[in-house]
mmCIF file of N, CA and C in Angstrom:
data_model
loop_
_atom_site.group_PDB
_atom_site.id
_atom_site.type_symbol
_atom_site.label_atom_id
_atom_site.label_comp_id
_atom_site.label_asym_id
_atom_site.label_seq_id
_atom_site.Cartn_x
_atom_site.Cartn_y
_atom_site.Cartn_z
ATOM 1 N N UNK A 3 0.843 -1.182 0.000
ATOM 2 C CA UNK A 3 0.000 0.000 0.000
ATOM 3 C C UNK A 3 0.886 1.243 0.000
ATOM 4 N N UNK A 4 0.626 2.328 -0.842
ATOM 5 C CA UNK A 4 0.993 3.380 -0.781
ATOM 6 C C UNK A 4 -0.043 4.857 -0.410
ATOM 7 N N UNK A 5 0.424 5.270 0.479
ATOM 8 C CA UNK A 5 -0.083 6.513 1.563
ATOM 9 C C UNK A 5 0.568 7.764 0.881
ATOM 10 N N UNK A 6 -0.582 8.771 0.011
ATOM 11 C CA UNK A 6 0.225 9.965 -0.958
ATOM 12 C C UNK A 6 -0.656 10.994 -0.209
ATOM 13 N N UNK A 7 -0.107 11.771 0.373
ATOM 14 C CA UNK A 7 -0.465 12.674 1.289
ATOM 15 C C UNK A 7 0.487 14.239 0.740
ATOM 16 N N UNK A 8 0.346 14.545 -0.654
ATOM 17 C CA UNK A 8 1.469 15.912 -1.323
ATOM 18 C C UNK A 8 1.329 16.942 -0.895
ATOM 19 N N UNK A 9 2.203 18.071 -0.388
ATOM 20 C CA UNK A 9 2.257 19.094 -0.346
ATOM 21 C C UNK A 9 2.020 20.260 -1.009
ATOM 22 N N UNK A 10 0.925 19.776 -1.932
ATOM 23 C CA UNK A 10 0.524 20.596 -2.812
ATOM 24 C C UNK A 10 -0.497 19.642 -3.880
ATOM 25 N N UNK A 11 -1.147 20.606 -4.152
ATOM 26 C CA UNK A 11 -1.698 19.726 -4.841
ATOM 27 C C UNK A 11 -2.630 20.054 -6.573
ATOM 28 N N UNK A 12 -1.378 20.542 -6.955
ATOM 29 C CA UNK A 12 -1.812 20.212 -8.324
ATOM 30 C C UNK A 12 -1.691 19.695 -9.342
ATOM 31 N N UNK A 13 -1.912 19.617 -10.442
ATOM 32 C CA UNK A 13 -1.741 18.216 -11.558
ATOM 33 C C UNK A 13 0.252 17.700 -11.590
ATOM 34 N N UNK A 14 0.919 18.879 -12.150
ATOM 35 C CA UNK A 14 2.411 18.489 -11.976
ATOM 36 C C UNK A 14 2.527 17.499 -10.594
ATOM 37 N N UNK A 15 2.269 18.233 -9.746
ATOM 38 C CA UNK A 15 2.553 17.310 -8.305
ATOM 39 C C UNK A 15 1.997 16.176 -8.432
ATOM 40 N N UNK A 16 1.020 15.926 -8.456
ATOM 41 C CA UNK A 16 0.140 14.341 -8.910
ATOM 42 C C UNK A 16 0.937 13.714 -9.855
ATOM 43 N N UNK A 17 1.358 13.832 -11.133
ATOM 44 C CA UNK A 17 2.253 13.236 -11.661
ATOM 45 C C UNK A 17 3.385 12.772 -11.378
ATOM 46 N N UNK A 18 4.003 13.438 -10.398
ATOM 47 C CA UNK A 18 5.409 13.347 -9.668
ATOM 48 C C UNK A 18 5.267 12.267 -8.891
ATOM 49 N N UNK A 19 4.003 12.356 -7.831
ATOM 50 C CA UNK A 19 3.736 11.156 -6.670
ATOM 51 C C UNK A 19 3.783 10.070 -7.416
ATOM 52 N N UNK A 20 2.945 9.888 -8.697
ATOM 53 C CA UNK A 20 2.565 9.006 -9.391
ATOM 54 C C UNK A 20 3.746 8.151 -10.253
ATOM 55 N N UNK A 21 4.108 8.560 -10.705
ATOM 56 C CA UNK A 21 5.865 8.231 -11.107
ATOM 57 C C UNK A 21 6.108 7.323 -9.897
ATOM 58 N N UNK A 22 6.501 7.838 -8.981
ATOM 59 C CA UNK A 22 7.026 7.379 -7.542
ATOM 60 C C UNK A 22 6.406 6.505 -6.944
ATOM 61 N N UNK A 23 5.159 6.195 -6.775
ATOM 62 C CA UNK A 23 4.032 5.213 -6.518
ATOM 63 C C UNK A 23 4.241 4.500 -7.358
ATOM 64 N N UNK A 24 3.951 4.331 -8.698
ATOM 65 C CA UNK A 24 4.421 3.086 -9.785
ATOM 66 C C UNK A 24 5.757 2.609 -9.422
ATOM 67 N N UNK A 25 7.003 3.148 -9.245
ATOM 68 C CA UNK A 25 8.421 2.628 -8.838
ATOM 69 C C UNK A 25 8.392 1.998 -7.901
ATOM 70 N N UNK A 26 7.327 2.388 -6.935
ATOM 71 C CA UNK A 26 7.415 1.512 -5.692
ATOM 72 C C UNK A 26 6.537 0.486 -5.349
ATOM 73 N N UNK A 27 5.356 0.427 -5.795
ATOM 74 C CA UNK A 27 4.820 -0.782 -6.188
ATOM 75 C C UNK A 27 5.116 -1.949 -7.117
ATOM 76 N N UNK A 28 5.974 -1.197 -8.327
ATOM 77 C CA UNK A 28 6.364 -2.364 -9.477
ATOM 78 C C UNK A 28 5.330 -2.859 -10.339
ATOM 79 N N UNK A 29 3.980 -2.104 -10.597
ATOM 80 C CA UNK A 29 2.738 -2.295 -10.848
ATOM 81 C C UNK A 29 1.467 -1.211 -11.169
ATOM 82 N N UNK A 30 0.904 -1.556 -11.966
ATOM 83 C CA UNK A 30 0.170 0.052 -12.132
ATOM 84 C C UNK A 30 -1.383 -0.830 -11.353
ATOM 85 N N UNK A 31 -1.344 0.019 -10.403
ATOM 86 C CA UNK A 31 -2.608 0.321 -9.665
ATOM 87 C C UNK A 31 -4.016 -0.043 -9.814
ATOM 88 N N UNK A 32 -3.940 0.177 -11.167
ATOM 89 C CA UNK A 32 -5.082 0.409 -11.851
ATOM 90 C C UNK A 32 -6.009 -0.936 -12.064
ATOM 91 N N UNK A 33 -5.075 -1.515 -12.573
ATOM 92 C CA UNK A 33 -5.319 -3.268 -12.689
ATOM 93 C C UNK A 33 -5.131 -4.128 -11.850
ATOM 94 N N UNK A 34 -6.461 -4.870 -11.628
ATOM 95 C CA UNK A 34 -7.175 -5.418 -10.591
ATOM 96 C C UNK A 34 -6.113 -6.523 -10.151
ATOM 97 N N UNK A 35 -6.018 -7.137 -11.198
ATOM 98 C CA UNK A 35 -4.808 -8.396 -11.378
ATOM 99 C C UNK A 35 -3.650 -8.449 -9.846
ATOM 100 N N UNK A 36 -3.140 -6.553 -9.938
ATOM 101 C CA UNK A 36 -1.964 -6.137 -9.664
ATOM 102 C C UNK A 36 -2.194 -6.164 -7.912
ATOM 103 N N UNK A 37 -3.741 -5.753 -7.707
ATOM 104 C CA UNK A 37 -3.878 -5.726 -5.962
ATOM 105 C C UNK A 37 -3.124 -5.180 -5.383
ATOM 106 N N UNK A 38 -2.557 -4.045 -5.864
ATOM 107 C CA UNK A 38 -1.958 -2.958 -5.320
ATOM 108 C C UNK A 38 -2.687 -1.442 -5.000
ATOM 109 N N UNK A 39 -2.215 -1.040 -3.845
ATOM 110 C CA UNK A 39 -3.831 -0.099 -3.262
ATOM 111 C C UNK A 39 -3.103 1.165 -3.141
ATOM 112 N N UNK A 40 -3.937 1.735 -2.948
ATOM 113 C CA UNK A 40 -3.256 3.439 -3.070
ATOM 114 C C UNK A 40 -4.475 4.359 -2.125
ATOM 115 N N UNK A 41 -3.971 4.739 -1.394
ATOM 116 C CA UNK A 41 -4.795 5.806 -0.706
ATOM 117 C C UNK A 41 -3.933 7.158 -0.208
ATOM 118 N N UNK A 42 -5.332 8.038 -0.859
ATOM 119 C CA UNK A 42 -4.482 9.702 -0.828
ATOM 120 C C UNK A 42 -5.773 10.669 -0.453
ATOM 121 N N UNK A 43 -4.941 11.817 -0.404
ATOM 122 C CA UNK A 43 -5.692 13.120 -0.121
ATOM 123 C C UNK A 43 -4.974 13.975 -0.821
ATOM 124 N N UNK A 44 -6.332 15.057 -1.436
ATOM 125 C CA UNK A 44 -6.361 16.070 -2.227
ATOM 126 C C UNK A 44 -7.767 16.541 -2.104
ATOM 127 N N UNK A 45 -7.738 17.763 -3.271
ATOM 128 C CA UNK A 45 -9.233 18.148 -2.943
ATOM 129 C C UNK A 45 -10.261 17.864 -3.817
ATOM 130 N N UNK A 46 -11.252 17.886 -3.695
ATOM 131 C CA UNK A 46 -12.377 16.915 -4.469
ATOM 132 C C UNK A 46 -12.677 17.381 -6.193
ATOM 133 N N UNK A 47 -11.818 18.769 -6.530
ATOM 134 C CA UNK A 47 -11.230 18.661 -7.769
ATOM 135 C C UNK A 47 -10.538 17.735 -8.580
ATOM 136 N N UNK A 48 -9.729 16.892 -7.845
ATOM 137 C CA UNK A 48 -8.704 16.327 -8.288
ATOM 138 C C UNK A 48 -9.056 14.735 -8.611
ATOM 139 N N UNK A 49 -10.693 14.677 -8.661
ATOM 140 C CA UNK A 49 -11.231 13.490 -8.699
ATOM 141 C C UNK A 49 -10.842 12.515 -9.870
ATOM 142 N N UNK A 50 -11.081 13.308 -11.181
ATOM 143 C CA UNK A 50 -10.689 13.173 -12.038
ATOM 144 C C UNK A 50 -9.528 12.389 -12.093
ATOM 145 N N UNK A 51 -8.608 12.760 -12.248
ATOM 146 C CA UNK A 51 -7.137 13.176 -12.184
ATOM 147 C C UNK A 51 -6.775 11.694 -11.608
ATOM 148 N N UNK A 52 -7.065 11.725 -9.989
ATOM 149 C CA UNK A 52 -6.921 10.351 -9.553
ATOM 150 C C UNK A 52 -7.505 9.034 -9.946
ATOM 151 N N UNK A 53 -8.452 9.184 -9.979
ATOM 152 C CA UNK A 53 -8.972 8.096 -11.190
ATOM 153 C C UNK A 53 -8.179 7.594 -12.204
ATOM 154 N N UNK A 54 -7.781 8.328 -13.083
ATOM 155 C CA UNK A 54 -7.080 8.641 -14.195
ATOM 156 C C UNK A 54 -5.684 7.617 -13.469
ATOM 157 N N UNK A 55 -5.064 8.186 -12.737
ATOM 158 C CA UNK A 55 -3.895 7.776 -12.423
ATOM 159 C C UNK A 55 -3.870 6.947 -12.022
ATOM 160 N N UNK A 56 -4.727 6.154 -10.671
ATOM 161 C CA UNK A 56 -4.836 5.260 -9.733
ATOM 162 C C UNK A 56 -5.872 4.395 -9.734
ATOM 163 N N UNK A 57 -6.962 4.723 -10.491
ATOM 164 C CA UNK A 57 -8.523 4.102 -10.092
ATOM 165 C C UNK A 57 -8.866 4.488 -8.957
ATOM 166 N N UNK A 58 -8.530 5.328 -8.343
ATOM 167 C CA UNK A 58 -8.939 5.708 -6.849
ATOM 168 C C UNK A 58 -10.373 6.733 -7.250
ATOM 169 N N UNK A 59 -11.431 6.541 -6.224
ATOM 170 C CA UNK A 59 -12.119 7.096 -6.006
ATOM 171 C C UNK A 59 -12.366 8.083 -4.500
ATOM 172 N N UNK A 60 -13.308 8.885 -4.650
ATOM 173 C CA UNK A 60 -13.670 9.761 -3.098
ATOM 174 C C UNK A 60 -14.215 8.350 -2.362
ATOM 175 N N UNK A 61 -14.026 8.127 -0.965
ATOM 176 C CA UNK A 61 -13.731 7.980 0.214
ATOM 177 C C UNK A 61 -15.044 8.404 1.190
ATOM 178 N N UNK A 62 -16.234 7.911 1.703
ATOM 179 C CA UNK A 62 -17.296 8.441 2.586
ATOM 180 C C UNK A 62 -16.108 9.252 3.854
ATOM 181 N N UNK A 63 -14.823 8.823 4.345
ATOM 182 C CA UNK A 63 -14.080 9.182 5.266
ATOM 183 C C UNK A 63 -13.151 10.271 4.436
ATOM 184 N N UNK A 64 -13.597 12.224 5.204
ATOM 185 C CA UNK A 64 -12.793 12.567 4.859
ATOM 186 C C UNK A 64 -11.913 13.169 6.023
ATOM 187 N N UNK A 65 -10.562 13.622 6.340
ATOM 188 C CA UNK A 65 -9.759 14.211 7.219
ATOM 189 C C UNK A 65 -10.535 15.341 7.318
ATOM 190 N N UNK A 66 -10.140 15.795 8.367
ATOM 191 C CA UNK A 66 -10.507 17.516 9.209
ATOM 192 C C UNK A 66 -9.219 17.839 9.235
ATOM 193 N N UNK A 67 -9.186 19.576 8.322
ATOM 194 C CA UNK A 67 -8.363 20.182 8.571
ATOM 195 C C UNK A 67 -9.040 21.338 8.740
ATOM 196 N N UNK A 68 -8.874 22.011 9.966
ATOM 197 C CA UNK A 68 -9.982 23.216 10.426
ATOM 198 C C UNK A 68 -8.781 24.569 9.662
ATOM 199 N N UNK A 69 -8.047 24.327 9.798
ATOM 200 C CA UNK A 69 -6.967 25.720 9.294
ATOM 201 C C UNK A 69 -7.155 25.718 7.572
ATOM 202 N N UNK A 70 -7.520 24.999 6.800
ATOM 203 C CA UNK A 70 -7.443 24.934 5.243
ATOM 204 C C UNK A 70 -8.590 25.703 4.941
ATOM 205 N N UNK A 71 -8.727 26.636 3.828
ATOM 206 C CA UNK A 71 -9.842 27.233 3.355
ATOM 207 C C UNK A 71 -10.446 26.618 2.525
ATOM 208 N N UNK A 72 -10.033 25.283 2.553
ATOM 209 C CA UNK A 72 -10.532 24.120 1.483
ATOM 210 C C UNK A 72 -10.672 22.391 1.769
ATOM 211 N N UNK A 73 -11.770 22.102 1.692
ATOM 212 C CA UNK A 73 -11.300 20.729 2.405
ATOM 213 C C UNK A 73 -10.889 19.176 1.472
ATOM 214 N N UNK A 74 -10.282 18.640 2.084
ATOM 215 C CA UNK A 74 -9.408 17.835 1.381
ATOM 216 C C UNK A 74 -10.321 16.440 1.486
ATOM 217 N N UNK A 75 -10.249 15.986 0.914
ATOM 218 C CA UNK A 75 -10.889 14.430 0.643
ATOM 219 C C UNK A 75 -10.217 13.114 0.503
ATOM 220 N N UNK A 76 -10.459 12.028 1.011
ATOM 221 C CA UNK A 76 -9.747 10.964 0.988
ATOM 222 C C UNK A 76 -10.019 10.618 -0.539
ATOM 223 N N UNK A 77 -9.043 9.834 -0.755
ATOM 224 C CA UNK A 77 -9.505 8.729 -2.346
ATOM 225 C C UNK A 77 -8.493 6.931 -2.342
ATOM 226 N N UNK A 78 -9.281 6.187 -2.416
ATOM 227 C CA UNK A 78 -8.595 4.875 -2.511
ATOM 228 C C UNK A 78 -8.826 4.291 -3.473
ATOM 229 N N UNK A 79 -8.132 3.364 -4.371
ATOM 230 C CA UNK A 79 -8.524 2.471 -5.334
ATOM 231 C C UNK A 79 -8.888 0.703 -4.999
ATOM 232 N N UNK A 80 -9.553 0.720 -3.212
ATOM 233 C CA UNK A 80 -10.047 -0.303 -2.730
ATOM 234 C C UNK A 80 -11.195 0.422 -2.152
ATOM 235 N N UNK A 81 -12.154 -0.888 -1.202
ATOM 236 C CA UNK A 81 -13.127 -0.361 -0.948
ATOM 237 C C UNK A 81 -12.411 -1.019 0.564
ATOM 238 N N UNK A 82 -12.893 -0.401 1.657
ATOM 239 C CA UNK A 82 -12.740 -0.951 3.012
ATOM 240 C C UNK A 82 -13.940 0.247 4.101
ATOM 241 N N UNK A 83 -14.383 -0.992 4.862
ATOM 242 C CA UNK A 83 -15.453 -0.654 5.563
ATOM 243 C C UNK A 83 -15.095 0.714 5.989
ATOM 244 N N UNK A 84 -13.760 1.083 6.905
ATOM 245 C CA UNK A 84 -13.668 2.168 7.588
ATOM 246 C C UNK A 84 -13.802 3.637 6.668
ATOM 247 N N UNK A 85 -13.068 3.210 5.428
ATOM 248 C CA UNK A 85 -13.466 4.477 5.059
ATOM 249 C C UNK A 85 -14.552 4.710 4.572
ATOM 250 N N UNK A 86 -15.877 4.094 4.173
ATOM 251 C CA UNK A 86 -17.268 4.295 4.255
ATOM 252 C C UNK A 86 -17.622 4.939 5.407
ATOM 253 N N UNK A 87 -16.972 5.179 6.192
ATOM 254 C CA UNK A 87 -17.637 5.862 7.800
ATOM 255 C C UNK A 87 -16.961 7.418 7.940
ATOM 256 N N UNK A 88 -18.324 8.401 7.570
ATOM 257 C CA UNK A 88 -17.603 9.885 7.928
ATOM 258 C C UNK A 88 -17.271 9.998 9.075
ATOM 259 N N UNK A 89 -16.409 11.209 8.744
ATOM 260 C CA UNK A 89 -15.615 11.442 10.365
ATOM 261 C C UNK A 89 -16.374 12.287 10.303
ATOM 262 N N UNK A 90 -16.495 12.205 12.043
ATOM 263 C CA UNK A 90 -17.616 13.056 13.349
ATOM 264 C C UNK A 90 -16.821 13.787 13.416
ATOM 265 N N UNK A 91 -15.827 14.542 13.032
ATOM 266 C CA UNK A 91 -15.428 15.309 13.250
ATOM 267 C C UNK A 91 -15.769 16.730 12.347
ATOM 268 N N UNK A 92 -16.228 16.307 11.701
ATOM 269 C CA UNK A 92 -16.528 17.089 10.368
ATOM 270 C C UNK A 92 -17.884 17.432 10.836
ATOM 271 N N UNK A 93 -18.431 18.633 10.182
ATOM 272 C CA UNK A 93 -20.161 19.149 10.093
ATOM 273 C C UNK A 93 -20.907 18.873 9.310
ATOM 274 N N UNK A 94 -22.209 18.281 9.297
ATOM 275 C CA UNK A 94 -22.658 17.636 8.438
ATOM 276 C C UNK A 94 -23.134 18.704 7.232
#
């Protein structure tokens, strides 16, 4: 499993992780075959994009960041119970 958590987050940067995620898996993501998982955060713009790259989709579980003027969204290219469960931390 690879955990992409970028310091930025726009398309160049996504490409960069992504490069780096393929090197380190040995496998593209994408294909089921490969059972290689990927879970990240960005913002719910970037839906697209991750898909595209990972098969990852939005996440019912997203992080709280109260300081961001924007909120960030999980995305995985598996399904697992926990992240179907919003965080209470968040306002509905």
């Amino acid at each position: 499993m690879i955990v992409i958590d970028p310091p930025f987050i726009n398309k160049e940067v996504w490409k960069k992780m992504a490069v780096t995620a393929y090197a380190l898996l040995g496998a593209d993501p994408k294909k089921v075959e490969n059972k290689k998982f990927i879970l990240g955060t960005t913002v719910a713009e970037n839906s697209n994009l991750l898909f595209d790259m990972f098969g990852a989709t939005p996440t019912t579980f997203n992080p709280s960041i109260p300081n961001l003027v924007y909120q960030y969204v999980t995305f995985a290219n598996f399904a697992s119970p926990l992240l179907a469960i919003a965080n209470v931390e968040l306002a509905s």
